[in-house]
Short mmCIF file of C-alpha atoms and ligand atoms in Angstrom, two decimals:
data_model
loop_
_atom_site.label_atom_id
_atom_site.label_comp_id
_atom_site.label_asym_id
_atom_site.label_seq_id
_atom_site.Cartn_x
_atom_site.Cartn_y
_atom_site.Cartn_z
CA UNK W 1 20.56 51.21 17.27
CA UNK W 2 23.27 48.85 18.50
CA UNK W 3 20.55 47.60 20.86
CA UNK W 4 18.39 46.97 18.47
CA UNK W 5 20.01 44.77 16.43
CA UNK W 6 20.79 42.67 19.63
CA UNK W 7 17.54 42.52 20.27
CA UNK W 8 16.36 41.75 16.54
CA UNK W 9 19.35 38.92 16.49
CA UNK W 10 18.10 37.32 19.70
CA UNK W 11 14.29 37.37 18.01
CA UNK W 12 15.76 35.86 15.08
CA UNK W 13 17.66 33.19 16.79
CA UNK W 14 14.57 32.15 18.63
CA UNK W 15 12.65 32.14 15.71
CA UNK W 16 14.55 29.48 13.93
CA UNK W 17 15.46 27.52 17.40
CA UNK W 18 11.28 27.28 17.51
CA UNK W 19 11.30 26.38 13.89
CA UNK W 20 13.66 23.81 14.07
CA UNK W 21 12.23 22.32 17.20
CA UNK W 22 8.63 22.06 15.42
CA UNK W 23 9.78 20.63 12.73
CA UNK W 24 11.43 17.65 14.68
CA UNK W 25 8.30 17.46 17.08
CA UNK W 26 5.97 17.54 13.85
CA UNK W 27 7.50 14.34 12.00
CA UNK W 28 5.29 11.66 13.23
CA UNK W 29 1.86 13.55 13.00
CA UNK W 30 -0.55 10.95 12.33
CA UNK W 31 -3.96 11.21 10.62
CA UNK W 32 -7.12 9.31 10.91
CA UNK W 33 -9.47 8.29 7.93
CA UNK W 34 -12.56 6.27 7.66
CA UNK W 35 -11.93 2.51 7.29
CA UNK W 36 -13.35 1.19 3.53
CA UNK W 37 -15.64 -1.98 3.70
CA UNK W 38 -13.81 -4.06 2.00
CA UNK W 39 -12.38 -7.77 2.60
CA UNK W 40 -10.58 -9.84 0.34
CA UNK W 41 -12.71 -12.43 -1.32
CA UNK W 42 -11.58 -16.11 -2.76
CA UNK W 43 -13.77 -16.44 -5.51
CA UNK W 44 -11.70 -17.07 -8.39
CA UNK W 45 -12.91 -14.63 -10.99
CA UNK W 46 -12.46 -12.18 -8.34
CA UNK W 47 -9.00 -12.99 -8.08
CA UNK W 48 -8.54 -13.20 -11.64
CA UNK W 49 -9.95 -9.53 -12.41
CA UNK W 50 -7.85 -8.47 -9.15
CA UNK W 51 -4.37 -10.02 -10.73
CA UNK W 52 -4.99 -8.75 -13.96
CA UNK W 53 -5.38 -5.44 -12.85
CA UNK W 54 -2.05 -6.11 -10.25
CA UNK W 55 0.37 -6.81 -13.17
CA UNK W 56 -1.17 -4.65 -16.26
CA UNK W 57 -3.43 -1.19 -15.97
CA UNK W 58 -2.57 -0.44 -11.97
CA UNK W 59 1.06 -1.70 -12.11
CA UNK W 60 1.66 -2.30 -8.97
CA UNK W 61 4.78 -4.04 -9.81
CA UNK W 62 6.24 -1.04 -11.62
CA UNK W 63 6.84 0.56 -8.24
CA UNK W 64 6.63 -2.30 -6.08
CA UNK W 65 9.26 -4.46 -7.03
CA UNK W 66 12.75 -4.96 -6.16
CA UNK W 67 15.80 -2.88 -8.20
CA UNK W 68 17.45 -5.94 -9.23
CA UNK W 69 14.15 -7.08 -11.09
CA UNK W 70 13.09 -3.61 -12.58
CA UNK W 71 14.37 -5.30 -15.79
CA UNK W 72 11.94 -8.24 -15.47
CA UNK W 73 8.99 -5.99 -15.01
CA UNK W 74 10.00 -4.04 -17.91
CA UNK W 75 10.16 -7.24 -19.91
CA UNK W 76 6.36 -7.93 -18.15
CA UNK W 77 8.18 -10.83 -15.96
CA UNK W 78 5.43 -11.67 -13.04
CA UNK W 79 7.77 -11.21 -9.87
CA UNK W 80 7.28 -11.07 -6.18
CA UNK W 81 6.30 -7.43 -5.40
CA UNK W 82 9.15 -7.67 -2.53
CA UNK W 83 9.53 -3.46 -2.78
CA UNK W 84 12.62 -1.97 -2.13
CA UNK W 85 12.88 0.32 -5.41
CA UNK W 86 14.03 3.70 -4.40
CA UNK W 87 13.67 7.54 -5.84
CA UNK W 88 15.95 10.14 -5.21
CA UNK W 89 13.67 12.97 -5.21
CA UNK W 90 13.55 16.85 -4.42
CA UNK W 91 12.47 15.89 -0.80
CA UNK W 92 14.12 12.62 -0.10
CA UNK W 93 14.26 9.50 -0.50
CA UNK W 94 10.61 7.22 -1.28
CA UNK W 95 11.22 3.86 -0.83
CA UNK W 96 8.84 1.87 -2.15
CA UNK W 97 7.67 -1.34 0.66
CA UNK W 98 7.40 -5.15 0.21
CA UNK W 99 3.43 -5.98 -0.23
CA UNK W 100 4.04 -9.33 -0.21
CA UNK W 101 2.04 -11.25 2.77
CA UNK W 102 4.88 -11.61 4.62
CA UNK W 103 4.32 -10.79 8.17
CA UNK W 104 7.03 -8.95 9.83
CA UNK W 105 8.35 -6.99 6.50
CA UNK W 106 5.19 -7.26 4.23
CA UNK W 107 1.82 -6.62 4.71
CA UNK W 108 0.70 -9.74 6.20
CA UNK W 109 -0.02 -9.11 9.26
CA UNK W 110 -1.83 -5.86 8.04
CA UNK W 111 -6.15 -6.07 8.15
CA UNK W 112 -7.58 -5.99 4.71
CA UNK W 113 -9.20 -2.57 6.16
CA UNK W 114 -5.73 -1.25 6.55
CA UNK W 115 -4.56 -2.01 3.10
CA UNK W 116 -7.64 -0.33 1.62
CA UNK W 117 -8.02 2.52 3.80
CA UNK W 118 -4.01 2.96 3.07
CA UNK W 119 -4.78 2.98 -0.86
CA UNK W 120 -8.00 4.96 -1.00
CA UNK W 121 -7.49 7.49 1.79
CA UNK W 122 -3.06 7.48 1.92
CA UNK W 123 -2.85 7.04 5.26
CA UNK W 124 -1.01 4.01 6.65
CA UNK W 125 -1.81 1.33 9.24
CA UNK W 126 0.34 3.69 11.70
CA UNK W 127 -1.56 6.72 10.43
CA UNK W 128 1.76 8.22 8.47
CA UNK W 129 0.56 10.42 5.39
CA UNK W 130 1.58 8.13 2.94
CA UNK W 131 3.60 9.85 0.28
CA UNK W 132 1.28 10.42 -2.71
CA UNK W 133 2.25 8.36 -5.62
CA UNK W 134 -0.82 5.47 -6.37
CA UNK W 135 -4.01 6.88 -8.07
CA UNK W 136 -6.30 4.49 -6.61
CA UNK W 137 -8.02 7.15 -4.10
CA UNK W 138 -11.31 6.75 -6.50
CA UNK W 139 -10.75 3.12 -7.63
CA UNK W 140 -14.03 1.08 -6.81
CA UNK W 141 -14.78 -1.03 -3.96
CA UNK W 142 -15.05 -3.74 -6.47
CA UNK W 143 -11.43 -2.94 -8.04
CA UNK W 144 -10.12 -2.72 -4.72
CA UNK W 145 -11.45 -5.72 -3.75
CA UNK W 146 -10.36 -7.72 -6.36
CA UNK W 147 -6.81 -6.24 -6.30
CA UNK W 148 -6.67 -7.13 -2.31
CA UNK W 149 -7.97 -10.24 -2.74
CA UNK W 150 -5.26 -11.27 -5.56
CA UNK W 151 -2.73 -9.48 -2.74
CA UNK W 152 -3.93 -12.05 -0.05
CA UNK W 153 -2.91 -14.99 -2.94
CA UNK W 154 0.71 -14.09 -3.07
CA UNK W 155 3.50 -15.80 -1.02
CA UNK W 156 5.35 -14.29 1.47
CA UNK W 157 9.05 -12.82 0.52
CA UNK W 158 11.01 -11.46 3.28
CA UNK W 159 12.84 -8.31 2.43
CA UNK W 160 13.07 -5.37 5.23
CA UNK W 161 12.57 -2.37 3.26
CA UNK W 162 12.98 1.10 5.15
CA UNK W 163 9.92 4.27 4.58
CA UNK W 164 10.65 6.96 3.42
CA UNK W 165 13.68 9.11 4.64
CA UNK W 166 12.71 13.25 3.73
CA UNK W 167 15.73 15.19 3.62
CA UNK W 168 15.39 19.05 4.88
CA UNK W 169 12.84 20.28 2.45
CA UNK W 170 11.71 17.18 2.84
CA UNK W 171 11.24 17.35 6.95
CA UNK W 172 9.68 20.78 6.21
CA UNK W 173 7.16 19.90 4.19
CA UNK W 174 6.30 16.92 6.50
CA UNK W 175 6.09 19.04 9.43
CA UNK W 176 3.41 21.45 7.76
CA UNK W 177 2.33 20.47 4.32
CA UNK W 178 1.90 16.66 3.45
CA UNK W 179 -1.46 15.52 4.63
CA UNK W 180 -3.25 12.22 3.48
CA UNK W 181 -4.95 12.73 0.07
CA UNK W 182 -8.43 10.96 -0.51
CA UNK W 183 -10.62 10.51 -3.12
CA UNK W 184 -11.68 13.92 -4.87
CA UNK W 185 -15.13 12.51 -6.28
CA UNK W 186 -17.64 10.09 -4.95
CA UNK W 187 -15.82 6.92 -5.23
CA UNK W 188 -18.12 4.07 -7.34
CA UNK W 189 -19.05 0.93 -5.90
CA UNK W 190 -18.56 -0.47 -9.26
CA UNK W 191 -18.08 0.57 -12.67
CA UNK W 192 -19.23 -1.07 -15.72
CA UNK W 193 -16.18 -2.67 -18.12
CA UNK W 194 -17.03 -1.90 -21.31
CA UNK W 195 -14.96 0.33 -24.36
CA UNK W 196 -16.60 3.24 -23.52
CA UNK W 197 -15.13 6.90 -23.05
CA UNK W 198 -16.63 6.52 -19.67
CA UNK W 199 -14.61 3.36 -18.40
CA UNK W 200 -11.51 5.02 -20.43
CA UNK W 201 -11.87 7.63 -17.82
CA UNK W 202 -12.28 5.71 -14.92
CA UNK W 203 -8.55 3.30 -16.23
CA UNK W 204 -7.08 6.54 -16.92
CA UNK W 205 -7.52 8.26 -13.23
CA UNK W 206 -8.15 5.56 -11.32
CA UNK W 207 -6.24 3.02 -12.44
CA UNK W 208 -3.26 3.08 -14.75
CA UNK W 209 -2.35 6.54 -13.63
CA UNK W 210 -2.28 8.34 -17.71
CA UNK W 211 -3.65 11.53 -15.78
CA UNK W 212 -1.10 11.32 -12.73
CA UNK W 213 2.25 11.59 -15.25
CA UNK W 214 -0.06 13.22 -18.11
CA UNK W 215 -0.55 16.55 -16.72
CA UNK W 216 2.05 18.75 -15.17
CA UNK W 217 2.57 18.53 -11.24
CA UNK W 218 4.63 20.45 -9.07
CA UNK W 219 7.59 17.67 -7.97
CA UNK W 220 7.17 18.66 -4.53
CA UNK W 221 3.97 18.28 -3.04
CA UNK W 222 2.55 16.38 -6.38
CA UNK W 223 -0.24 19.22 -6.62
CA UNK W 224 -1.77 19.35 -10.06
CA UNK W 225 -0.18 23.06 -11.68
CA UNK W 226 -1.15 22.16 -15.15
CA UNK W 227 -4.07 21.18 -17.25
CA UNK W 228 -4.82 17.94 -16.88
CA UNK W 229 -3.78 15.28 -19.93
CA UNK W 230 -1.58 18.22 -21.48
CA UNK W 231 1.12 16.36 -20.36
CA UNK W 232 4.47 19.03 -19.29
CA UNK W 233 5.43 16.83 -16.64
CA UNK W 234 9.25 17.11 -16.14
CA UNK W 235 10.09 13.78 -14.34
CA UNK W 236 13.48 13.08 -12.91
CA UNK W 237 14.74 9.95 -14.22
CA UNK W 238 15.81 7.53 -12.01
CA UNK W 239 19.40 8.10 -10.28
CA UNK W 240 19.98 11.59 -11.69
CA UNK W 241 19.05 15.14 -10.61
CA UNK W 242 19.28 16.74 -13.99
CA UNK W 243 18.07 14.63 -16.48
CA UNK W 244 14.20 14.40 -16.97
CA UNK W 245 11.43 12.55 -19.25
CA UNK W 246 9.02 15.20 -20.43
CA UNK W 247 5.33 13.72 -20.44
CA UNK W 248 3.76 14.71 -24.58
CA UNK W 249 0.45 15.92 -24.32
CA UNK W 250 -2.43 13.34 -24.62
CA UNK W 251 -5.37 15.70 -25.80
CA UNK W 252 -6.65 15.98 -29.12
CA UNK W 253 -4.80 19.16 -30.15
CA UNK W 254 -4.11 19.17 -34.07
CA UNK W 255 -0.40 20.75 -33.35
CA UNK W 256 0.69 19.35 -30.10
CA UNK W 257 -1.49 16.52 -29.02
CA UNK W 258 0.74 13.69 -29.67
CA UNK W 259 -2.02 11.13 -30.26
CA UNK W 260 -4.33 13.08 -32.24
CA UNK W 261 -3.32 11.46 -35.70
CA UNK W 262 -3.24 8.27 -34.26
CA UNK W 263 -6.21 6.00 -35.28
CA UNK W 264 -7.70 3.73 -32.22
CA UNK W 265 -5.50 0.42 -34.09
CA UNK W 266 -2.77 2.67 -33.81
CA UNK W 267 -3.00 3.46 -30.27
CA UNK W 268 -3.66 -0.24 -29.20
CA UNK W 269 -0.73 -1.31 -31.35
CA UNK W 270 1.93 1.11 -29.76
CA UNK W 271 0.94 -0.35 -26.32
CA UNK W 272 1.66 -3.88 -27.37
CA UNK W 273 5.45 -2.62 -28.00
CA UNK W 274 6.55 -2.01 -24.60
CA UNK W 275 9.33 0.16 -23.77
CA UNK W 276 11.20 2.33 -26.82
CA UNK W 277 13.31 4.81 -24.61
CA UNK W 278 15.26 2.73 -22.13
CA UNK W 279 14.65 5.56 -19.43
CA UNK W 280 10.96 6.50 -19.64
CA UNK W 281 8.91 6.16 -16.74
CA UNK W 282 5.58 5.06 -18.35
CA UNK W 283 5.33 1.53 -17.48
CA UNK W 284 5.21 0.21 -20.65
CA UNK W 285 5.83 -3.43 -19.45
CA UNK W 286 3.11 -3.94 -17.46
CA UNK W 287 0.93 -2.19 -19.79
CA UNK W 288 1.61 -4.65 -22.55
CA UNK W 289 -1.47 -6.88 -21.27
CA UNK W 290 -3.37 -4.54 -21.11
CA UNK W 291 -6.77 -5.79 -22.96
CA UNK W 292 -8.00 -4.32 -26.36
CA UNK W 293 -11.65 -3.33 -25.03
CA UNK W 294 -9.73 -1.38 -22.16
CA UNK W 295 -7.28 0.35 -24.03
CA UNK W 296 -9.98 1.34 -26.50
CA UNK W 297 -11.89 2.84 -23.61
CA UNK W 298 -9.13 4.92 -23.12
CA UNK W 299 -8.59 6.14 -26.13
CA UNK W 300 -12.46 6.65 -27.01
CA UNK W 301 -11.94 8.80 -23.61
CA UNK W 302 -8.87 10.98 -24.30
CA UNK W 303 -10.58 11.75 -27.75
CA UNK W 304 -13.19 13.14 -25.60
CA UNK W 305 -10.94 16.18 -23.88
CA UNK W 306 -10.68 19.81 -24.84
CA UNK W 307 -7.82 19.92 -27.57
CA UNK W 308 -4.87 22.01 -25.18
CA UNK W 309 -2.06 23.89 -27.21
CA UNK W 310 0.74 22.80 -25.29
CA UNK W 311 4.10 21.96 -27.03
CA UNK W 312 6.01 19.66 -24.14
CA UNK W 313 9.07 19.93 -26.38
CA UNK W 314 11.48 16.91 -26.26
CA UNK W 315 11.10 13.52 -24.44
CA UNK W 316 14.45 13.72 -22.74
CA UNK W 317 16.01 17.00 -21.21
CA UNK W 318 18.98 18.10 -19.15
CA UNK W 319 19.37 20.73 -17.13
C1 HEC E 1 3.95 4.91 -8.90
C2 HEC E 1 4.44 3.98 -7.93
C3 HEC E 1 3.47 3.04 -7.24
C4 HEC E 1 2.51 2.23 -7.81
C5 HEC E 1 2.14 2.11 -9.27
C6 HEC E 1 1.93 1.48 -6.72
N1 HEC E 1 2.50 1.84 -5.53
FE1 HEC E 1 1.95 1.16 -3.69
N2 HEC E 1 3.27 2.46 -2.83
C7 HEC E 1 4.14 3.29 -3.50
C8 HEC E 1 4.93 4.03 -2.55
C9 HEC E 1 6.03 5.05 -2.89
C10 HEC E 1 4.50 3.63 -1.27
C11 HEC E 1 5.04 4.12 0.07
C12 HEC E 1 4.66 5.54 0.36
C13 HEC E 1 5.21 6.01 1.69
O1 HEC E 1 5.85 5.20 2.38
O2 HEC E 1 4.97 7.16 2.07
C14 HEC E 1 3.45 2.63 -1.48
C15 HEC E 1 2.77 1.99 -0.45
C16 HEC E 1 1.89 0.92 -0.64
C17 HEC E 1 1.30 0.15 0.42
C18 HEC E 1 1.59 0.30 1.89
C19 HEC E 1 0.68 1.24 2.57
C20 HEC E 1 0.95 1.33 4.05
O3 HEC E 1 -0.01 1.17 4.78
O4 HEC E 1 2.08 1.56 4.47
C21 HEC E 1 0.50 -0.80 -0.17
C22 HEC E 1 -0.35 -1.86 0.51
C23 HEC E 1 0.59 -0.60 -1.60
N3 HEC E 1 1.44 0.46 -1.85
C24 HEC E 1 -0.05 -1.38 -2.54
C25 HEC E 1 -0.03 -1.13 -3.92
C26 HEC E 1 -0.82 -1.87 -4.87
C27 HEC E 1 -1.71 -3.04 -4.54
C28 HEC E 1 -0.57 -1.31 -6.09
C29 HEC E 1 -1.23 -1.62 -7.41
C30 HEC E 1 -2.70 -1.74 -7.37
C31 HEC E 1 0.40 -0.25 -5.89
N4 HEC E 1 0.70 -0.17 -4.55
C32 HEC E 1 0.93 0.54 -6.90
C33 HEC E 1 4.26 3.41 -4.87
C34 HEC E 1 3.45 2.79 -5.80
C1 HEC E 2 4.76 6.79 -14.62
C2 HEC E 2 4.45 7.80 -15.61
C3 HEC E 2 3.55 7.49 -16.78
C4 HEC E 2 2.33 6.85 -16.78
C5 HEC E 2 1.60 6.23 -15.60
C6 HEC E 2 1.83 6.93 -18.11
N1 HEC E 2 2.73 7.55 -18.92
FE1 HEC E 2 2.59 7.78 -20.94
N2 HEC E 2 4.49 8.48 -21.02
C7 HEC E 2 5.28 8.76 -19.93
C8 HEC E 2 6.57 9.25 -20.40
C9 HEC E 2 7.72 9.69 -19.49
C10 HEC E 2 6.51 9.27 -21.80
C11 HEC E 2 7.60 9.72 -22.79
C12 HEC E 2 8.62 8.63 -23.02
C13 HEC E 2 8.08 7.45 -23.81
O1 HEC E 2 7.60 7.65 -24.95
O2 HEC E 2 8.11 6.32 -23.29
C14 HEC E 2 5.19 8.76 -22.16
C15 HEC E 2 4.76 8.60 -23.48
C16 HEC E 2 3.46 8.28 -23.84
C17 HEC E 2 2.97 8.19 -25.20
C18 HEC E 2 3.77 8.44 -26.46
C19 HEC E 2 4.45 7.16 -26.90
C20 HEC E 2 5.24 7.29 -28.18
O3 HEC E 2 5.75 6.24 -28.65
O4 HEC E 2 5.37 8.39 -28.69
C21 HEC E 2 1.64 7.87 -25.14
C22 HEC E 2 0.69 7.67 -26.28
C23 HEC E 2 1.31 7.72 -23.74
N3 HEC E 2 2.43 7.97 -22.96
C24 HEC E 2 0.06 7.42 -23.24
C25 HEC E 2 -0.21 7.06 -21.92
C26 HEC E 2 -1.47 6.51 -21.47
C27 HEC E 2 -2.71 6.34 -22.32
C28 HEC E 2 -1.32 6.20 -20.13
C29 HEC E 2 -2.28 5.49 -19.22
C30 HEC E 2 -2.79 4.21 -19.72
C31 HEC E 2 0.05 6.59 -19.76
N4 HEC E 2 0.67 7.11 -20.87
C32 HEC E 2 0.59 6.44 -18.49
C33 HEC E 2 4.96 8.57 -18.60
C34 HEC E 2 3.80 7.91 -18.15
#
């Protein structure tokens, strides 16, 4: 028996040396994804439809702007998107990078292919898994276009920002379970703008993200573990580990939907208000310019779901 358990202690110890040892040798596995064809273009209206969609409905700048200016953005200030904002999450930190063009600590020395394979497919110019947090994976080749070529406008801002630093969950999960997430439909070459429930769809997946914080995700990996647009999401706020925002639930159910009395005036006129609870995560800044005929889309489209009894409770809890 004694023997035994010297023998079941050795197995044991060799076990974890091997799991420790491929979970360091696993933390630079690198991917490979098709490059998009897309190059940024300088036609002006390009540029224009690609800066609009920069500062309102994809707000880039929400994520990818500097902590001393998260006020600004809030406030729908156009700033440099010179990165550096940081979350302290369940698996490490994120830090978000500079995407301004300069070269050694932006993305200007990046190919436009890089930059759009990085958004559409998540993997980066060095073929990391990027970390999953932009919903552009089915934005348009026009979108991303436009949005690239309005990137390729911007001046340069020098500001070293470091990637993302997993702590041991963290290194776990990047040994064995992160992997590059793509597009999950057939990705458009271009989609008509109009107000319809069909464009609303395409803003609120592929663009402004309603669906990504909307719907209840698991923290960790960012999988999708609840319906989607019945909201649930518990969402750490910023430089706390137990204090969350609760996401309400944006389909039309008459008891828990929290839009469903709204009218379509309503909706458009809550946007134009900007922020209400000083530590939500919606970005309610940028979101401010967003245009009538777009946010009408959207809610044309959300009026479209299957009504989903689910009562998110408060806005704010602590555990
Ligand atoms: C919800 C937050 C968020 C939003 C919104 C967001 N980003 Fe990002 N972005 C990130 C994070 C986090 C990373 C880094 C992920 C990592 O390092 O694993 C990143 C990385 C990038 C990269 C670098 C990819 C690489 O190859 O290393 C580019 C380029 C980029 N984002 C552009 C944009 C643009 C353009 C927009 C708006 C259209 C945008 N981002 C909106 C969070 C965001
Ligand atoms: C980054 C996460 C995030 C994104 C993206 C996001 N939301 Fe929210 N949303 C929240 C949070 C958190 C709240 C609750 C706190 C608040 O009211 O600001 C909220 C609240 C709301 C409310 C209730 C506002 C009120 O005054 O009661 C509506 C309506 C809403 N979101 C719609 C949307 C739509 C439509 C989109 C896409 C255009 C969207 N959200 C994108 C996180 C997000």
């Amino acid at each position: 028996m004694k023997k035994f358990f010297k023998y079941f202690g050795i197995f044991i110890l060799v076990a974890l040396v091997g799991l420790v040892l491929a979970v360091a040798m696993r933390q630079n596995r690198t991917f490979d994804a098709p490059y998009p064809e897309i190059a940024a273009s300088t036609d002006s209206a390009v540029i224009a439809h690609g800066k609009y969609l920069f500062y309102g409905p994809a707000h880039c700048l929400d994520c990818h702007s500097s902590m001393e200016d998260v006020e600004k953005v809030n406030a729908g200030v156009e700033v440099l998107p010179k990165g550096g904002r940081i979350w302290n999450l369940p698996i490490g930190i994120v830090t978000v990078p500079n995407i301004t063009s300069d070269k050694e600590t932006g993305i200007g020395a990046r190919s436009d292919k890089d930059i759009a394979r990085a958004l559409r497919y998540g993997v980066s110019h060095n073929g990391r898994a990027l970390f999953d947090m932009m919903p552009f994976h089915n934005t348009s080749d026009e979108d991303l276009t436009a949005i690239l070529s309005y990137l390729r406008t911007l001046p340069p801002s020098k500001n070293p920002v470091t990637t993302f630093q997993p702590n041991a969950i963290g290194k776990v999960l990047n040994a064995f379970v992160f992997k590059p997430v793509g597009p999950d439909r057939e990705v458009p070459a271009a989609v008509t703008r109009d107000s319809s429930a069909l464009y609303g769809e395409y803003l609120a997946t592929s663009i402004a993200n309603c669906r990504g914080c909307h719907s209840d995700r698991d923290l960790k990996t960012g999988a999708y573990i609840g319906p989607e647009y019945a909201g649930g999401f518990k969402m750490p706020i910023d430089g706390t580990t137990d204090e969350f925002m609760v996401t309400c639930n944006l389909t039309p159910d008459p008891e828990t939907g929290r839009i469903t009395d709204w009218t379509e005036e309503q909706f458009i006129a809550r946007f134009r208000q900007g922020k209400k609870i000083k530590t939500s995560h919606m970005p309610w800044g940028p979101f401010k310019t967003f245009a009538d005929s777009d946010l009408k889309a959207i809610y044309r489209f959300l009026k479209t779901l299957k009504p989903i009894k689910n009562d998110t409770g408060p806005v704010y809890v602590k555990s």
